[in-house]
Coordinates of C-alpha atoms in Angstrom, one line a residue:
X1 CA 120.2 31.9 -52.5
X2 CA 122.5 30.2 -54.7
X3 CA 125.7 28.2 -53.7
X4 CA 128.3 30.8 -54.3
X5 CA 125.9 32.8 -51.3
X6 CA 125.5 29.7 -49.5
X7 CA 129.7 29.6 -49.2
X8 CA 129.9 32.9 -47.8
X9 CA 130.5 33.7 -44.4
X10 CA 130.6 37.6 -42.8
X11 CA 133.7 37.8 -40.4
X12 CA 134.4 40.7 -38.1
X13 CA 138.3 41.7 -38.4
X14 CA 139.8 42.8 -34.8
X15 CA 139.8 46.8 -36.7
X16 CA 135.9 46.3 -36.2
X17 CA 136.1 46.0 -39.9
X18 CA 133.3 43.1 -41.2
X19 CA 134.5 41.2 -44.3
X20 CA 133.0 38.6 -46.6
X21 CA 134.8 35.5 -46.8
X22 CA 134.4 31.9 -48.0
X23 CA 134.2 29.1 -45.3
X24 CA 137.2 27.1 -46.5
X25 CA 139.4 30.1 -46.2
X26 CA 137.9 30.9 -42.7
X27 CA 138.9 27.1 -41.5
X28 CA 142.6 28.0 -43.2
X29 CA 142.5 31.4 -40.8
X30 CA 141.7 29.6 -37.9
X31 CA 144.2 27.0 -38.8
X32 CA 147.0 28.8 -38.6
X33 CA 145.8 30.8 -35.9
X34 CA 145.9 27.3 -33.9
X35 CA 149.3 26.6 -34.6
X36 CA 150.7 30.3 -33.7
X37 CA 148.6 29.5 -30.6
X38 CA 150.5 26.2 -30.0
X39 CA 153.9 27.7 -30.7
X40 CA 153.1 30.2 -28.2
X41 CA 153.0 28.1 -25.7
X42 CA 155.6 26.1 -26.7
X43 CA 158.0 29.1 -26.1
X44 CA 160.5 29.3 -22.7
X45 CA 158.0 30.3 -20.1
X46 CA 159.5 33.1 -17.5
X47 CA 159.1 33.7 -14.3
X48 CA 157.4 37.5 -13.2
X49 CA 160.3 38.8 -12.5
X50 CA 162.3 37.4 -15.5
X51 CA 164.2 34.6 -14.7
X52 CA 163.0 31.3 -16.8
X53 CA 161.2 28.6 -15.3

């Protein structure tokens, strides 16, 4: 295998799709999917019934 292969990473999408992709945009995916996590969480939390906490 050369490098180009080497690079290469098989990712499954949440459709159940698999995709080829390289490993440096696989860290930048999981990157930003880190900060929407944070900013989620950084969001007004509510209470069950609605009222904020």
């Amino acid at each position: 295998m050369n490098d180009s292969h080497q690079n290469l990473v098989e990712v499954r999408r949440s459709s159940g799709e698999k995709e080829w992709m390289t490993r440096e945009k696989l860290a930048e995916l999981n990157k930003q999917r880190a900060l929407k996590r944070e900013q989620s969480k950084a969001l007004e939390k509510q209470h069950w019934n609605g009222m904020k906490v």
